[in-house]
Amino acid sequence: MSKPFDTDVAIIGYGPSGVSAALCLGQYGVNAVAFERDSAIYPRARAVTVNDWTMRCFQSVGLDQALARDMDATAALRWITYEGHELMRMDFPPSHLGLHPQSYSIYQPVMEETMRQGALRHADRVDVRYGVEVTGVEQDADGVTITSRNLASGSISTTRARYALACDGGSSTTRERLGVKLLGETVDTRWLVIDAHVKRWWPDRHILTFWSDKKRPVVDIALALGNHRWEIPMEPHETEADFATHDQLWPLLNSLGVTKDDVDIHQHAFYKHHVRTAERWRVGRVFLLGDAGHLMPPWAGSGMQSGVRDAFNISWKLREVLAGRLPDSLLDSYEAERAPNVAFYTGVAVQLGRIIKQQLSEEEMAAMVPPPDQPPSLPPLFWAPTLVAGWMQGTLRDGCAVGRMVPQPRVANAQGKRCLLDELLGDGFTLLGDGVDPASLLSPQEKAGWDGLGARYATVLPANAPGSSPNDIIDLSGTLLDWLRAHHTRVVALRPDRFVAAAEGAGLGLPG
């Protein structure tokens, strides 16, 4: 006989990945218990940026606007030498994913506080237990039993959940208890991170700058809320004792043209870069999220963001499985979808790191930047989100909509309300038809499958067409219709995360 459950999902760790899971599960009406050793948010700003995909995730839980108030849009990236020669520059193109720009600079402690405050809206669903250390994770065929210790009282308790999410960071004890190896390498070079408060503006401070040098490359980045950061590699002969005080840091900043008139240093730290991933992300009913499952260098600004996206990916799938609408095997698609994406951004980060360290040849540099007389190509850092495998009909291929994220233009409904697309889509499944009721192109079996998931059927119309049905979506700019036609399909089936699961031509039935 199955033991009774205390909750649906246990969240081990309440950093960015854990809070993101709490936001999603609470939004979906799924009960969860979160365990976190530390009551206070980690004071250092480790992550420095979020992009439009991540903000679209937060939009789905109604938190994007509150977060954006404490962020600054990123203007551009540049790679320059100490002599002032600009090696490469990337200006950010407009986003097609919604209201927000391609990239924001953030101040992570403030961002996390806003996330935690947002999760309080779901306090009736999500029980967050601070000052509690998880000391055991045991599984059986039906669920997971979490043993925890209250650090103040020393009392021991157990919590039984149907599934568990390990969000407990790069040194995850959950991963160790599961016997999962972390594959890859840690780079020997130790980096010095200097955080400062800005006192006055200096030229081009808002441009994220990589000082490219074989000996002393530097990341120079404006954080939000008047903060600034430098990340500087230490030379082999240098130790942490050489930079123990703020006075010992100033020669490094002075070499970049920054003085005590410009900033006040308020903290510094040391760390190493990791290129590691867990050998598997699911063990029975436990899933590894964020740094517990993967670690990457900081150059692509995607470490924390990948953990946030992990949480949004697994959460909607847990909702469907817990509701009995889709089988437990759906959860296997978590790693199938997220691991290639994490590997992609890790590769981008490694390549960007080679630029800053001047490890690319002139030929490799030239290949990354198109000549002036050629149309500009979009750098990989700005490529649209895609899935190469997972819960979808077929695989990603040129010209097909399956596996791609649908754009999010401003639209209207038949009653004249104007808003962003996702507001009309809701948080479930939706089939969109180009001027046609998508249900009319489904076989009875296909329609029964989507009906079983509570899918909506919406007809997309141009702005000069009359809209009368509650299921009509008026595409004010034509962006959505152009996207459907560019991908040669009249109908797409969207998942809750806005990726296309099925499309006319590739098969409109539920993915297997």
GROMACS .gro file of C-alpha atoms in nm, residues 32-466:
model
  435
   32ALA     CA    1   0.492   2.195  -0.305
   33VAL     CA    2   0.724   2.215  -0.004
   34ALA     CA    3   1.058   2.398  -0.042
   35PHE     CA    4   1.358   2.340   0.188
   36GLU     CA    5   1.631   2.605   0.226
   37ARG     CA    6   1.920   2.617   0.472
   38ASP     CA    7   1.969   2.994   0.463
   39SER     CA    8   1.694   3.242   0.543
   40ALA     CA    9   1.880   3.533   0.384
   41ILE     CA   10   1.940   3.566   0.010
   42TYR     CA   11   2.301   3.518  -0.093
   43PRO     CA   12   2.440   3.875  -0.098
   44ARG     CA   13   2.669   3.848  -0.399
   45ALA     CA   14   2.547   3.923  -0.750
   46ARG     CA   15   2.661   3.610  -0.931
   47ALA     CA   16   2.442   3.623  -1.243
   48VAL     CA   17   2.452   3.948  -1.439
   49THR     CA   18   2.192   3.923  -1.712
   50VAL     CA   19   1.858   3.782  -1.826
   51ASN     CA   20   1.721   3.775  -2.179
   52ASP     CA   21   1.383   3.792  -2.350
   53TRP     CA   22   1.321   3.416  -2.329
   54THR     CA   23   1.369   3.420  -1.953
   55MET     CA   24   1.146   3.726  -1.921
   56ARG     CA   25   0.876   3.548  -2.122
   57CYS     CA   26   0.895   3.270  -1.864
   58PHE     CA   27   0.843   3.522  -1.585
   59GLN     CA   28   0.560   3.682  -1.783
   60SER     CA   29   0.376   3.351  -1.766
   61VAL     CA   30   0.366   3.378  -1.385
   62GLY     CA   31   0.286   3.752  -1.382
   63LEU     CA   32   0.624   3.865  -1.252
   64ASP     CA   33   0.805   4.013  -1.553
   65GLN     CA   34   0.697   4.374  -1.497
   66ALA     CA   35   0.797   4.376  -1.132
   67LEU     CA   36   1.136   4.228  -1.219
   68ALA     CA   37   1.196   4.467  -1.509
   69ARG     CA   38   1.158   4.770  -1.282
   70ASP     CA   39   1.496   4.684  -1.127
   71MET     CA   40   1.673   4.598  -1.453
   72ASP     CA   41   1.848   4.797  -1.726
   73ALA     CA   42   1.832   4.711  -2.095
   74THR     CA   43   2.170   4.598  -2.230
   75ALA     CA   44   2.284   4.823  -2.514
   76ALA     CA   45   2.559   4.613  -2.674
   77LEU     CA   46   2.858   4.386  -2.622
   78ARG     CA   47   3.208   4.481  -2.730
   79TRP     CA   48   3.555   4.325  -2.723
   80ILE     CA   49   3.840   4.578  -2.702
   81THR     CA   50   4.210   4.574  -2.626
   82TYR     CA   51   4.384   4.781  -2.359
   83GLU     CA   52   4.501   5.004  -2.645
   84GLY     CA   53   4.138   5.082  -2.730
   85HIS     CA   54   4.116   4.875  -3.049
   86GLU     CA   55   3.767   4.728  -3.088
   87LEU     CA   56   3.793   4.367  -3.200
   88MET     CA   57   3.421   4.297  -3.227
   89ARG     CA   58   3.087   4.449  -3.130
   90MET     CA   59   2.738   4.300  -3.104
   91ASP     CA   60   2.441   4.532  -3.093
   92PHE     CA   61   2.124   4.371  -2.964
   93PRO     CA   62   1.850   4.322  -3.226
   94PRO     CA   63   1.483   4.378  -3.137
   95SER     CA   64   1.310   4.090  -2.964
   96HIS     CA   65   1.023   3.898  -3.119
   97LEU     CA   66   0.931   3.722  -2.795
   98GLY     CA   67   0.730   3.998  -2.632
   99LEU     CA   68   0.748   4.327  -2.449
  100HIS     CA   69   1.105   4.306  -2.323
  101PRO     CA   70   1.438   4.376  -2.497
  102GLN     CA   71   1.681   4.104  -2.598
  103SER     CA   72   1.881   4.144  -2.278
  104TYR     CA   73   1.875   4.312  -1.939
  105SER     CA   74   2.149   4.367  -1.685
  106ILE     CA   75   2.033   4.272  -1.336
  107TYR     CA   76   2.135   4.287  -0.973
  108GLN     CA   77   2.077   3.930  -0.860
  109PRO     CA   78   2.007   3.979  -0.486
  110VAL     CA   79   1.727   4.226  -0.566
  111MET     CA   80   1.594   4.006  -0.845
  112GLU     CA   81   1.578   3.706  -0.611
  113GLU     CA   82   1.395   3.909  -0.347
  114THR     CA   83   1.134   4.009  -0.605
  115MET     CA   84   1.099   3.645  -0.705
  116ARG     CA   85   1.053   3.535  -0.344
  117GLN     CA   86   0.795   3.806  -0.286
  118GLY     CA   87   0.613   3.693  -0.600
  119ALA     CA   88   0.606   3.335  -0.475
  120LEU     CA   89   0.426   3.450  -0.159
  121ARG     CA   90   0.114   3.481  -0.372
  122HIS     CA   91   0.109   3.102  -0.368
  123ALA     CA   92   0.168   3.056   0.004
  124ASP     CA   93  -0.146   2.843   0.021
  125ARG     CA   94   0.013   2.600  -0.224
  126VAL     CA   95   0.387   2.636  -0.163
  127ASP     CA   96   0.524   2.589   0.190
  128VAL     CA   97   0.876   2.739   0.211
  129ARG     CA   98   1.078   2.615   0.509
  130TYR     CA   99   1.383   2.830   0.580
  131GLY     CA  100   1.659   2.725   0.818
  132VAL     CA  101   1.603   2.362   0.727
  133GLU     CA  102   1.869   2.123   0.597
  134VAL     CA  103   1.779   1.818   0.391
  135THR     CA  104   1.965   1.519   0.537
  136GLY     CA  105   1.813   1.234   0.339
  137VAL     CA  106   1.634   1.157   0.011
  138GLU     CA  107   1.482   0.811  -0.028
  139GLN     CA  108   1.264   0.682  -0.311
  140ASP     CA  109   1.020   0.403  -0.368
  141ALA     CA  110   0.792   0.317  -0.658
  142ASP     CA  111   0.534   0.580  -0.566
  143GLY     CA  112   0.717   0.874  -0.417
  144VAL     CA  113   1.011   1.041  -0.245
  145THR     CA  114   1.067   1.077   0.129
  146ILE     CA  115   1.268   1.383   0.235
  147THR     CA  116   1.431   1.381   0.578
  148SER     CA  117   1.520   1.726   0.708
  149ARG     CA  118   1.664   1.890   1.018
  150ASN     CA  119   1.563   2.226   1.161
  151LEU     CA  120   1.893   2.406   1.217
  152ALA     CA  121   1.761   2.612   1.508
  153SER     CA  122   1.588   2.340   1.709
  154GLY     CA  123   1.766   2.032   1.579
  155SER     CA  124   1.432   1.856   1.528
  156ILE     CA  125   1.409   1.593   1.254
  157SER     CA  126   1.107   1.554   1.027
  158THR     CA  127   1.010   1.366   0.714
  159THR     CA  128   0.807   1.489   0.419
  160ARG     CA  129   0.665   1.258   0.155
  161ALA     CA  130   0.621   1.392  -0.199
  162ARG     CA  131   0.534   1.239  -0.532
  163TYR     CA  132   0.837   1.401  -0.701
  164ALA     CA  133   1.140   1.604  -0.594
  165LEU     CA  134   1.342   1.878  -0.761
  166ALA     CA  135   1.708   1.913  -0.663
  167CYS     CA  136   1.783   2.286  -0.684
  168ASP     CA  137   2.066   2.285  -0.431
  169GLY     CA  138   2.348   2.426  -0.643
  170GLY     CA  139   2.678   2.312  -0.788
  171SER     CA  140   2.780   2.130  -0.469
  172SER     CA  141   2.442   1.954  -0.458
  173THR     CA  142   2.425   1.698  -0.180
  174THR     CA  143   2.113   1.558  -0.345
  175ARG     CA  144   2.310   1.478  -0.658
  176GLU     CA  145   2.573   1.308  -0.442
  177ARG     CA  146   2.310   1.104  -0.258
  178LEU     CA  147   2.172   0.988  -0.591
  179GLY     CA  148   2.518   0.875  -0.697
  180VAL     CA  149   2.515   1.094  -1.008
  181LYS     CA  150   2.858   1.200  -1.138
  182LEU     CA  151   2.931   1.553  -1.256
  183LEU     CA  152   3.121   1.517  -1.584
  184GLY     CA  153   3.354   1.774  -1.738
  185GLU     CA  154   3.629   1.996  -1.604
  186THR     CA  155   3.707   2.288  -1.379
  187VAL     CA  156   3.951   2.541  -1.527
  188ASP     CA  157   4.252   2.596  -1.302
  189THR     CA  158   4.258   2.974  -1.339
  190ARG     CA  159   4.115   3.155  -1.038
  191TRP     CA  160   3.916   3.471  -1.109
  192LEU     CA  161   3.881   3.780  -0.893
  193VAL     CA  162   3.537   3.943  -0.891
  194ILE     CA  163   3.509   4.307  -0.784
  195ASP     CA  164   3.168   4.463  -0.714
  196ALA     CA  165   3.131   4.838  -0.677
  197HIS     CA  166   2.873   5.115  -0.640
  198VAL     CA  167   2.893   5.380  -0.912
  199LYS     CA  168   2.962   5.738  -0.802
  200ARG     CA  169   2.977   5.901  -1.146
  201TRP     CA  170   2.932   5.803  -1.510
  202TRP     CA  171   3.228   5.722  -1.733
  203PRO     CA  172   3.223   5.690  -2.116
  204ASP     CA  173   3.036   5.386  -2.250
  205ARG     CA  174   2.987   5.242  -1.902
  206HIS     CA  175   2.656   5.088  -2.015
  207ILE     CA  176   2.818   4.872  -2.286
  208LEU     CA  177   2.913   4.527  -2.162
  209THR     CA  178   3.287   4.528  -2.231
  210PHE     CA  179   3.533   4.243  -2.260
  211TRP     CA  180   3.890   4.368  -2.229
  212SER     CA  181   4.065   4.119  -2.454
  213ASP     CA  182   4.418   4.031  -2.355
  214LYS     CA  183   4.615   3.706  -2.344
  215LYS     CA  184   4.755   3.785  -2.000
  216ARG     CA  185   4.481   3.983  -1.818
  217PRO     CA  186   4.140   3.966  -1.993
  218VAL     CA  187   3.864   4.140  -1.799
  219VAL     CA  188   3.484   4.134  -1.797
  220ASP     CA  189   3.357   4.489  -1.736
  221ILE     CA  190   2.979   4.500  -1.687
  222ALA     CA  191   2.725   4.749  -1.564
  223LEU     CA  192   2.484   4.583  -1.326
  224ALA     CA  193   2.143   4.727  -1.247
  225LEU     CA  194   2.062   4.974  -0.968
  226GLY     CA  195   2.390   5.165  -0.997
  227ASN     CA  196   2.620   4.866  -0.947
  228HIS     CA  197   2.921   4.764  -1.155
  229ARG     CA  198   3.137   4.452  -1.175
  230TRP     CA  199   3.477   4.345  -1.302
  231GLU     CA  200   3.589   3.983  -1.337
  232ILE     CA  201   3.967   3.952  -1.362
  233PRO     CA  202   4.183   3.637  -1.394
  234MET     CA  203   4.468   3.595  -1.149
  235GLU     CA  204   4.810   3.509  -1.283
  236PRO     CA  205   4.969   3.176  -1.182
  237HIS     CA  206   5.201   3.341  -0.930
  238GLU     CA  207   4.922   3.541  -0.763
  239THR     CA  208   4.729   3.427  -0.457
  240GLU     CA  209   4.418   3.550  -0.279
  241ALA     CA  210   4.648   3.716  -0.025
  242ASP     CA  211   4.768   3.950  -0.301
  243PHE     CA  212   4.415   4.092  -0.322
  244ALA     CA  213   4.299   4.070   0.037
  245THR     CA  214   4.215   4.440   0.077
  246HIS     CA  215   4.042   4.701  -0.136
  247ASP     CA  216   4.368   4.897  -0.158
  248GLN     CA  217   4.522   4.598  -0.335
  249LEU     CA  218   4.239   4.599  -0.591
  250TRP     CA  219   4.272   4.957  -0.709
  251PRO     CA  220   4.578   4.906  -0.935
  252LEU     CA  221   4.369   4.658  -1.138
  253LEU     CA  222   4.080   4.903  -1.179
  254ASN     CA  223   4.317   5.192  -1.246
  255SER     CA  224   4.456   4.997  -1.544
  256LEU     CA  225   4.103   5.011  -1.690
  257GLY     CA  226   4.075   5.384  -1.631
  258VAL     CA  227   3.854   5.352  -1.321
  259THR     CA  228   3.942   5.551  -1.008
  260LYS     CA  229   3.808   5.617  -0.658
  261ASP     CA  230   3.624   5.914  -0.804
  262ASP     CA  231   3.419   5.675  -1.017
  263VAL     CA  232   3.321   5.394  -0.779
  264ASP     CA  233   3.321   5.265  -0.423
  265ILE     CA  234   3.428   4.901  -0.395
  266HIS     CA  235   3.192   4.717  -0.163
  267GLN     CA  236   3.293   4.351  -0.196
  268HIS     CA  237   3.514   4.107  -0.383
  269ALA     CA  238   3.542   3.730  -0.416
  270PHE     CA  239   3.732   3.453  -0.594
  271TYR     CA  240   3.605   3.165  -0.807
  272LYS     CA  241   3.691   2.918  -1.084
  273HIS     CA  242   3.508   2.844  -1.409
  274HIS     CA  243   3.337   2.508  -1.455
  275VAL     CA  244   3.233   2.323  -1.770
  276ARG     CA  245   3.041   2.034  -1.616
  277THR     CA  246   2.711   1.851  -1.653
  278ALA     CA  247   2.548   1.568  -1.462
  279GLU     CA  248   2.564   1.229  -1.632
  280ARG     CA  249   2.184   1.209  -1.597
  281TRP     CA  250   1.926   1.463  -1.486
  282ARG     CA  251   1.657   1.224  -1.368
  283VAL     CA  252   1.689   0.946  -1.114
  284GLY     CA  253   1.350   0.789  -1.055
  285ARG     CA  254   1.130   1.064  -0.917
  286VAL     CA  255   1.408   1.316  -0.853
  287PHE     CA  256   1.522   1.574  -1.110
  288LEU     CA  257   1.836   1.790  -1.113
  289LEU     CA  258   1.784   2.158  -1.195
  290GLY     CA  259   2.021   2.450  -1.244
  291ASP     CA  260   2.374   2.422  -1.106
  292ALA     CA  261   2.288   2.088  -0.949
  293GLY     CA  262   2.270   1.950  -1.304
  294HIS     CA  263   2.507   2.170  -1.503
  295LEU     CA  264   2.775   2.437  -1.465
  296MET     CA  265   2.905   2.664  -1.741
  297PRO     CA  266   3.147   2.958  -1.777
  298PRO     CA  267   2.987   3.302  -1.739
  299TRP     CA  268   3.064   3.443  -2.084
  300ALA     CA  269   2.718   3.382  -2.235
  301GLY     CA  270   2.532   3.499  -1.924
  302SER     CA  271   2.325   3.181  -1.925
  303GLY     CA  272   2.410   2.991  -1.607
  304MET     CA  273   2.134   3.117  -1.380
  305GLN     CA  274   1.897   3.155  -1.674
  306SER     CA  275   1.938   2.791  -1.768
  307GLY     CA  276   1.827   2.693  -1.418
  308VAL     CA  277   1.522   2.917  -1.445
  309ARG     CA  278   1.433   2.759  -1.780
  310ASP     CA  279   1.484   2.412  -1.630
  311ALA     CA  280   1.223   2.495  -1.369
  312PHE     CA  281   0.967   2.623  -1.618
  313ASN     CA  282   1.021   2.318  -1.840
  314ILE     CA  283   0.976   2.053  -1.571
  315SER     CA  284   0.692   2.234  -1.393
  316TRP     CA  285   0.431   2.228  -1.667
  317LYS     CA  286   0.513   1.863  -1.729
  318LEU     CA  287   0.469   1.778  -1.362
  319ARG     CA  288   0.131   1.951  -1.372
  320GLU     CA  289   0.014   1.733  -1.660
  321VAL     CA  290   0.144   1.411  -1.507
  322LEU     CA  291   0.005   1.484  -1.160
  323ALA     CA  292  -0.334   1.566  -1.315
  324GLY     CA  293  -0.330   1.233  -1.498
  325ARG     CA  294  -0.356   1.392  -1.842
  326LEU     CA  295  -0.016   1.268  -1.964
  327PRO     CA  296   0.196   0.967  -1.859
  328ASP     CA  297   0.501   0.976  -1.633
  329SER     CA  298   0.717   0.913  -1.941
  330LEU     CA  299   0.658   1.278  -2.037
  331LEU     CA  300   0.906   1.367  -1.763
  332ASP     CA  301   1.183   1.190  -1.954
  333SER     CA  302   1.161   1.472  -2.209
  334TYR     CA  303   1.296   1.716  -1.946
  335GLU     CA  304   1.659   1.615  -1.998
  336ALA     CA  305   1.604   1.544  -2.368
  337GLU     CA  306   1.496   1.906  -2.417
  338ARG     CA  307   1.707   2.095  -2.166
  339ALA     CA  308   2.044   1.918  -2.196
  340PRO     CA  309   2.105   2.013  -2.563
  341ASN     CA  310   2.008   2.373  -2.491
  342VAL     CA  311   2.245   2.391  -2.194
  343ALA     CA  312   2.518   2.233  -2.407
  344PHE     CA  313   2.456   2.494  -2.677
  345TYR     CA  314   2.494   2.788  -2.440
  346THR     CA  315   2.794   2.625  -2.278
  347GLY     CA  316   2.957   2.603  -2.620
  348VAL     CA  317   2.875   2.967  -2.692
  349ALA     CA  318   3.024   3.064  -2.356
  350VAL     CA  319   3.345   2.872  -2.423
  351GLN     CA  320   3.381   3.033  -2.766
  352LEU     CA  321   3.319   3.383  -2.629
  353GLY     CA  322   3.580   3.310  -2.365
  354ARG     CA  323   3.830   3.229  -2.638
  355ILE     CA  324   3.771   3.574  -2.787
  356ILE     CA  325   3.829   3.757  -2.461
  357LYS     CA  326   4.147   3.557  -2.403
  358GLN     CA  327   4.260   3.629  -2.764
  359GLN     CA  328   4.278   3.259  -2.836
  360LEU     CA  329   4.107   3.284  -3.177
  361SER     CA  330   4.306   3.317  -3.493
  362GLU     CA  331   4.244   3.607  -3.730
  363GLU     CA  332   4.063   3.365  -3.962
  364GLU     CA  333   3.832   3.248  -3.682
  365MET     CA  334   3.759   3.608  -3.580
  366ALA     CA  335   3.683   3.702  -3.941
  367ALA     CA  336   3.443   3.409  -3.970
  368MET     CA  337   3.243   3.534  -3.671
  369VAL     CA  338   3.191   3.886  -3.808
  370PRO     CA  339   3.050   3.921  -4.162
  371PRO     CA  340   3.224   4.175  -4.389
  372PRO     CA  341   3.056   4.517  -4.427
  373ASP     CA  342   2.927   4.445  -4.779
  374GLN     CA  343   2.740   4.134  -4.667
  375PRO     CA  344   2.405   4.113  -4.483
  376PRO     CA  345   2.466   4.087  -4.109
  377SER     CA  346   2.424   3.742  -3.964
  378LEU     CA  347   2.270   3.683  -3.625
  379PRO     CA  348   2.530   3.569  -3.369
  380PRO     CA  349   2.444   3.241  -3.191
  381LEU     CA  350   2.393   3.430  -2.864
  382PHE     CA  351   2.080   3.585  -3.017
  383TRP     CA  352   1.935   3.279  -3.187
  384ALA     CA  353   1.568   3.211  -3.120
  385PRO     CA  354   1.489   2.938  -2.863
  386THR     CA  355   1.455   2.593  -3.017
  387LEU     CA  356   1.416   2.231  -2.913
  388VAL     CA  357   1.612   1.964  -3.096
  389ALA     CA  358   1.435   1.669  -2.931
  390GLY     CA  359   1.169   1.598  -2.674
  391TRP     CA  360   0.791   1.616  -2.653
  392MET     CA  361   0.709   1.710  -3.011
  393GLN     CA  362   0.613   1.552  -3.342
  394GLY     CA  363   0.934   1.481  -3.529
  395THR     CA  364   1.258   1.672  -3.488
  396LEU     CA  365   1.381   2.023  -3.557
  397ARG     CA  366   1.453   2.079  -3.924
  398ASP     CA  367   1.484   2.371  -4.161
  399GLY     CA  368   1.158   2.536  -4.256
  400CYS     CA  369   0.945   2.346  -4.003
  401ALA     CA  370   0.777   2.512  -3.706
  402VAL     CA  371   0.807   2.210  -3.476
  403GLY     CA  372   1.051   2.268  -3.191
  404ARG     CA  373   1.053   2.645  -3.233
  405MET     CA  374   0.913   2.909  -3.000
  406VAL     CA  375   0.630   3.110  -3.149
  407PRO     CA  376   0.679   3.490  -3.154
  408GLN     CA  377   0.470   3.707  -2.925
  409PRO     CA  378   0.332   4.016  -3.103
  410ARG     CA  379   0.058   4.246  -2.983
  411VAL     CA  380  -0.281   4.106  -3.078
  412ALA     CA  381  -0.650   4.169  -3.013
  413ASN     CA  382  -0.949   3.951  -2.944
  414ALA     CA  383  -1.284   3.976  -3.118
  415GLN     CA  384  -1.411   4.210  -2.845
  416GLY     CA  385  -1.133   4.460  -2.921
  417LYS     CA  386  -0.903   4.396  -2.625
  418ARG     CA  387  -0.538   4.456  -2.722
  419CYS     CA  388  -0.260   4.271  -2.544
  420LEU     CA  389   0.041   4.049  -2.596
  421LEU     CA  390  -0.032   3.708  -2.746
  422ASP     CA  391   0.042   3.506  -2.432
  423GLU     CA  392  -0.231   3.685  -2.240
  424LEU     CA  393  -0.487   3.536  -2.476
  425LEU     CA  394  -0.321   3.193  -2.484
  426GLY     CA  395  -0.334   3.133  -2.108
  427ASP     CA  396  -0.115   2.868  -1.945
  428GLY     CA  397  -0.239   2.558  -2.127
  429PHE     CA  398  -0.221   2.412  -2.475
  430THR     CA  399  -0.346   2.607  -2.779
  431LEU     CA  400  -0.379   2.520  -3.145
  432LEU     CA  401  -0.350   2.819  -3.379
  433GLY     CA  402  -0.485   2.824  -3.734
  434ASP     CA  403  -0.394   3.066  -4.012
  435GLY     CA  404  -0.737   3.194  -4.107
  436VAL     CA  405  -0.887   2.854  -4.031
  437ASP     CA  406  -1.035   2.681  -3.728
  438PRO     CA  407  -0.751   2.440  -3.640
  439ALA     CA  408  -0.998   2.180  -3.513
  440SER     CA  409  -1.133   2.145  -3.867
  441LEU     CA  410  -0.797   2.005  -3.984
  442LEU     CA  411  -0.773   1.742  -3.711
  443SER     CA  412  -0.877   1.381  -3.737
  444PRO     CA  413  -1.123   1.265  -3.468
  445GLN     CA  414  -0.838   1.084  -3.292
  446GLU     CA  415  -0.612   1.391  -3.303
  447LYS     CA  416  -0.885   1.616  -3.170
  448ALA     CA  417  -0.968   1.372  -2.891
  449GLY     CA  418  -0.604   1.381  -2.784
  450TRP     CA  419  -0.586   1.761  -2.764
  451ASP     CA  420  -0.931   1.781  -2.605
  452GLY     CA  421  -0.800   1.551  -2.334
  453LEU     CA  422  -0.541   1.816  -2.249
  454GLY     CA  423  -0.803   2.091  -2.241
  455ALA     CA  424  -0.653   2.257  -2.549
  456ARG     CA  425  -0.803   2.572  -2.698
  457TYR     CA  426  -0.855   2.623  -3.072
  458ALA     CA  427  -0.794   2.973  -3.205
  459THR     CA  428  -0.812   3.124  -3.552
  460VAL     CA  429  -0.551   3.390  -3.634
  461LEU     CA  430  -0.683   3.672  -3.854
  462PRO     CA  431  -0.522   3.982  -4.008
  463ALA     CA  432  -0.610   4.326  -3.872
  464ASN     CA  433  -0.828   4.407  -4.175
  465ALA     CA  434  -1.051   4.102  -4.123
  466PRO     CA  435  -1.369   4.097  -3.909
   0.00000   0.00000   0.00000
